[in-house]
mmCIF file of C-alpha atoms and ligand atoms in Angstrom:
data_model
loop_
_atom_site.group_PDB
_atom_site.id
_atom_site.type_symbol
_atom_site.label_atom_id
_atom_site.label_comp_id
_atom_site.label_asym_id
_atom_site.label_seq_id
_atom_site.Cartn_x
_atom_site.Cartn_y
_atom_site.Cartn_z
ATOM 1 C CA MET A 1 255.742 104.658 271.393
ATOM 2 C CA ARG A 2 254.551 108.060 272.657
ATOM 3 C CA GLY A 3 256.716 110.856 271.407
ATOM 4 C CA MET A 4 258.097 108.845 268.524
ATOM 5 C CA ARG A 5 257.031 110.022 265.103
ATOM 6 C CA ARG A 6 255.966 107.244 262.772
ATOM 7 C CA ASP A 7 256.237 107.490 259.003
ATOM 8 C CA ASN A 8 252.579 107.760 258.030
ATOM 9 C CA ILE A 9 251.340 110.652 255.923
ATOM 10 C CA VAL A 10 248.265 112.212 257.489
ATOM 11 C CA LEU A 11 245.947 114.472 255.517
ATOM 12 C CA VAL A 12 243.930 117.036 257.467
ATOM 13 C CA GLY A 13 241.676 119.866 256.333
ATOM 14 C CA PHE A 14 238.136 121.131 256.053
ATOM 15 C CA MET A 15 235.315 119.192 254.397
ATOM 16 C CA GLY A 16 235.583 119.339 250.625
ATOM 17 C CA ALA A 17 239.374 119.808 250.568
ATOM 18 C CA GLY A 18 239.847 116.539 248.663
ATOM 19 C CA LYS A 19 241.549 114.523 251.425
ATOM 20 C CA SER A 20 240.082 111.196 250.255
ATOM 21 C CA VAL A 21 240.762 111.620 246.544
ATOM 22 C CA CYS A 22 244.241 113.012 247.108
ATOM 23 C CA GLY A 23 244.984 110.324 249.712
ATOM 24 C CA ARG A 24 244.080 107.569 247.259
ATOM 25 C CA LEU A 25 246.255 109.092 244.543
ATOM 26 C CA LEU A 26 249.198 109.411 246.936
ATOM 27 C CA ALA A 27 248.775 105.837 248.126
ATOM 28 C CA ARG A 28 248.835 104.607 244.533
ATOM 29 C CA ARG A 29 251.880 106.697 243.582
ATOM 30 C CA LEU A 30 253.819 105.661 246.668
ATOM 31 C CA GLY A 31 252.614 102.043 246.754
ATOM 32 C CA ARG A 32 251.259 102.479 250.250
ATOM 33 C CA CYS A 33 247.988 101.535 251.969
ATOM 34 C CA PHE A 34 245.239 104.112 252.322
ATOM 35 C CA VAL A 35 242.998 104.408 255.342
ATOM 36 C CA GLU A 36 240.301 106.903 256.249
ATOM 37 C CA THR A 37 239.137 107.634 259.793
ATOM 38 C CA ASP A 38 235.506 107.981 258.658
ATOM 39 C CA ASP A 39 235.667 104.494 257.087
ATOM 40 C CA MET A 40 237.181 103.018 260.259
ATOM 41 C CA ILE A 41 234.301 104.473 262.283
ATOM 42 C CA VAL A 42 231.603 103.365 259.828
ATOM 43 C CA ALA A 43 233.051 99.825 259.740
ATOM 44 C CA ARG A 44 233.221 99.607 263.515
ATOM 45 C CA GLU A 45 229.787 101.049 264.137
ATOM 46 C CA GLY A 46 228.044 99.319 261.244
ATOM 47 C CA ARG A 47 226.206 102.512 260.314
ATOM 48 C CA SER A 48 226.830 105.580 258.190
ATOM 49 C CA ILE A 49 228.203 108.919 259.451
ATOM 50 C CA PRO A 50 224.801 110.673 259.041
ATOM 51 C CA GLU A 51 223.187 107.800 260.995
ATOM 52 C CA ILE A 52 225.751 108.121 263.785
ATOM 53 C CA PHE A 53 225.126 111.882 264.048
ATOM 54 C CA ARG A 54 221.369 111.360 263.978
ATOM 55 C CA GLU A 55 221.225 108.455 266.411
ATOM 56 C CA VAL A 56 223.935 109.226 268.972
ATOM 57 C CA GLY A 57 224.987 112.789 268.227
ATOM 58 C CA GLU A 58 228.124 114.727 267.389
ATOM 59 C CA GLU A 59 229.809 114.278 270.790
ATOM 60 C CA ARG A 60 229.723 110.502 270.475
ATOM 61 C CA PHE A 61 231.080 110.774 266.940
ATOM 62 C CA ARG A 62 234.005 112.849 268.279
ATOM 63 C CA GLN A 63 234.708 110.109 270.836
ATOM 64 C CA LEU A 64 234.710 107.555 268.058
ATOM 65 C CA GLU A 65 237.226 109.736 266.232
ATOM 66 C CA ALA A 66 239.443 109.705 269.337
ATOM 67 C CA GLU A 67 239.238 105.904 269.369
ATOM 68 C CA ALA A 68 240.109 105.724 265.662
ATOM 69 C CA LEU A 69 243.099 107.936 266.373
ATOM 70 C CA GLU A 70 244.256 105.551 269.077
ATOM 71 C CA ALA A 71 243.912 102.582 266.716
ATOM 72 C CA LEU A 72 245.999 104.441 264.126
ATOM 73 C CA ALA A 73 248.931 104.504 266.521
ATOM 74 C CA LEU A 74 249.599 100.918 265.365
ATOM 75 C CA LYS A 75 250.046 101.926 261.731
ATOM 76 C CA SER A 76 253.166 102.895 259.933
ATOM 77 C CA GLY A 77 253.937 103.775 256.343
ATOM 78 C CA GLU A 78 250.297 104.427 255.475
ATOM 79 C CA ILE A 79 248.396 107.315 253.965
ATOM 80 C CA ILE A 80 245.707 108.429 256.417
ATOM 81 C CA ALA A 81 242.815 110.759 255.560
ATOM 82 C CA THR A 82 241.102 112.261 258.607
ATOM 83 C CA GLY A 83 237.572 113.659 258.980
ATOM 84 C CA GLY A 84 237.509 117.464 258.808
ATOM 85 C CA GLY A 85 236.782 117.902 262.516
ATOM 86 C CA LEU A 86 239.118 115.226 263.877
ATOM 87 C CA PRO A 87 242.156 117.412 264.677
ATOM 88 C CA CYS A 88 240.063 120.287 266.022
ATOM 89 C CA ARG A 89 239.944 119.597 269.745
ATOM 90 C CA GLU A 90 242.418 120.270 272.519
ATOM 91 C CA GLY A 91 245.305 117.830 272.371
ATOM 92 C CA ARG A 92 244.223 116.144 269.142
ATOM 93 C CA MET A 93 246.770 117.734 266.864
ATOM 94 C CA GLU A 94 249.578 116.520 269.136
ATOM 95 C CA LEU A 95 248.349 112.941 268.690
ATOM 96 C CA VAL A 96 247.911 113.415 264.945
ATOM 97 C CA ARG A 97 251.467 114.760 264.649
ATOM 98 C CA GLU A 98 252.793 111.688 266.415
ATOM 99 C CA LEU A 99 251.460 109.531 263.571
ATOM 100 C CA GLY A 100 253.779 110.998 260.968
ATOM 101 C CA THR A 101 253.982 113.932 258.576
ATOM 102 C CA VAL A 102 250.793 115.968 258.706
ATOM 103 C CA VAL A 103 249.680 117.665 255.494
ATOM 104 C CA TRP A 104 246.937 120.294 255.569
ATOM 105 C CA LEU A 105 244.938 120.654 252.365
ATOM 106 C CA ASP A 106 243.593 124.189 252.462
ATOM 107 C CA GLY A 107 241.469 126.132 250.013
ATOM 108 C CA ASP A 108 238.961 128.907 249.708
ATOM 109 C CA VAL A 109 236.199 128.230 252.228
ATOM 110 C CA ARG A 110 233.467 129.027 249.699
ATOM 111 C CA GLU A 111 234.932 126.534 247.244
ATOM 112 C CA LEU A 112 235.355 123.931 249.987
ATOM 113 C CA HIS A 113 231.761 124.462 251.049
ATOM 114 C CA ALA A 114 230.481 124.188 247.477
ATOM 115 C CA ARG A 115 232.426 120.962 246.884
ATOM 116 C CA ALA A 116 231.407 119.425 250.207
ATOM 117 C CA SER A 117 227.733 120.276 249.588
ATOM 118 C CA ARG A 118 227.803 118.668 246.128
ATOM 119 C CA ILE A 119 229.079 115.385 247.472
ATOM 120 C CA GLY A 120 226.529 115.336 250.314
ATOM 121 C CA ASP A 121 226.206 113.128 253.406
ATOM 122 C CA ARG A 122 227.866 115.679 255.682
ATOM 123 C CA PRO A 123 225.827 116.294 258.813
ATOM 124 C CA MET A 124 227.994 119.267 259.832
ATOM 125 C CA LEU A 125 226.657 121.159 256.798
ATOM 126 C CA ASP A 126 223.007 120.439 257.535
ATOM 127 C CA GLY A 127 221.057 123.537 258.523
ATOM 128 C CA ARG A 128 224.176 125.756 258.554
ATOM 129 C CA SER A 129 224.387 128.888 256.426
ATOM 130 C CA LEU A 130 227.521 129.755 254.472
ATOM 131 C CA ALA A 131 228.347 132.359 257.167
ATOM 132 C CA GLU A 132 228.129 129.658 259.844
ATOM 133 C CA ILE A 133 230.356 127.347 257.803
ATOM 134 C CA GLU A 134 232.865 130.179 257.401
ATOM 135 C CA ALA A 135 232.814 130.661 261.178
ATOM 136 C CA LEU A 136 233.385 126.931 261.726
ATOM 137 C CA TYR A 137 236.302 127.023 259.263
ATOM 138 C CA ARG A 138 237.856 129.973 261.131
ATOM 139 C CA LEU A 139 237.491 128.164 264.462
ATOM 140 C CA ARG A 140 239.325 125.194 263.008
ATOM 141 C CA LEU A 141 242.187 127.128 261.428
ATOM 142 C CA PRO A 142 244.435 127.226 264.545
ATOM 143 C CA TYR A 143 244.367 123.425 264.627
ATOM 144 C CA TYR A 144 244.981 122.894 260.912
ATOM 145 C CA ARG A 145 247.832 125.408 261.055
ATOM 146 C CA ARG A 146 249.753 123.022 263.271
ATOM 147 C CA ALA A 147 250.269 120.649 260.315
ATOM 148 C CA HIS A 148 253.864 120.167 259.201
ATOM 149 C CA ILE A 149 253.046 121.060 255.597
ATOM 150 C CA ALA A 150 250.280 123.257 254.136
ATOM 151 C CA ILE A 151 249.142 122.975 250.527
ATOM 152 C CA ASP A 152 246.946 125.604 248.913
ATOM 153 C CA THR A 153 244.575 123.650 246.672
ATOM 154 C CA ARG A 154 242.866 126.714 245.183
ATOM 155 C CA GLY A 155 242.214 126.239 241.476
ATOM 156 C CA LEU A 156 243.982 122.867 241.371
ATOM 157 C CA GLY A 157 242.653 119.476 240.256
ATOM 158 C CA ALA A 158 243.185 116.354 242.358
ATOM 159 C CA ASP A 159 246.211 115.244 240.305
ATOM 160 C CA GLN A 160 247.878 118.607 240.700
ATOM 161 C CA VAL A 161 247.192 118.613 244.439
ATOM 162 C CA ALA A 162 248.706 115.139 244.795
ATOM 163 C CA ALA A 163 251.760 116.252 242.777
ATOM 164 C CA ARG A 164 252.245 119.284 245.047
ATOM 165 C CA VAL A 165 251.895 117.156 248.162
ATOM 166 C CA LEU A 166 254.470 114.703 246.827
ATOM 167 C CA ALA A 167 256.889 117.502 245.976
ATOM 168 C CA ALA A 168 256.479 119.020 249.449
ATOM 169 C CA LEU A 169 256.966 115.621 251.106
ATOM 170 C CA ARG A 170 260.143 115.049 249.128
ATOM 171 C CA GLU A 171 261.426 118.455 250.067
ATOM 172 C CA ALA A 172 260.718 117.676 253.717
ATOM 173 C CA HIS A 173 262.465 114.302 253.268
ATOM 174 C CA ALA A 174 259.248 112.599 254.381
ATOM 175 C CA VAL A 175 259.234 110.246 251.367
ATOM 176 C CA ARG A 176 261.949 108.837 249.187
ATOM 177 C CA ALA A 177 259.929 107.919 246.096
HETATM 178 C C1 S3P B 201 233.194 116.268 259.569
HETATM 179 C C2 S3P B 201 233.790 115.914 258.370
HETATM 180 C C3 S3P B 201 233.499 114.654 257.686
HETATM 181 C C4 S3P B 201 233.051 113.588 258.686
HETATM 182 C C5 S3P B 201 231.919 114.087 259.520
HETATM 183 C C6 S3P B 201 232.283 115.350 260.295
HETATM 184 C C7 S3P B 201 233.531 117.581 260.171
HETATM 185 O O1 S3P B 201 234.640 114.202 256.968
HETATM 186 O O2 S3P B 201 234.119 113.195 259.508
HETATM 187 O O3 S3P B 201 230.829 114.326 258.665
HETATM 188 O O4 S3P B 201 233.242 117.805 261.364
HETATM 189 O O5 S3P B 201 234.134 118.418 259.453
HETATM 190 P P1 S3P B 201 235.187 114.954 255.632
HETATM 191 O O6 S3P B 201 236.136 116.030 256.075
HETATM 192 O O7 S3P B 201 235.878 113.867 254.868
HETATM 193 O O8 S3P B 201 234.003 115.505 254.915
#
């Protein structure tokens, strides 16, 4: 199946961009299944993301993300929300793009940081200053920019973001509904 693009919709973007909420809304509107890479990893490992980071470290977590990505190759027609760091390694974005139409939810890094900090449970934020988070965001930009579609979420609520994503998908002929 390598090289063949399936018809999933894959949401990528920094922590706090609203990938999960928007993914659920899209799944409901389109009558499709929703799956999240973080949930796949937590279910497989039987422990939370902060526990995985604490007990086996970030590198192992990134390997688990690679495995989740492989498992996703079996899916089609689903809405997939990825962890913020999943596409940000050499070769990852190519694999992500093979799954279907990739939508990047972008926003102002300060807003993303504020939202992600409110929700909590994000080991990548622990002990990092806002300047460090901004640097991490900048490092990740070249990967996110390889998405097929980019949506600026600044100032928008989840419903409005989902509506914009749907409109962009229709325009790209990625969905019929
Ligand atoms: C991470 C983002 C998280 C989760 C893990 C690492 C990252 O997902 O995968 O904590 O490296 O940006 P969200 O983007 O859903 O917060």
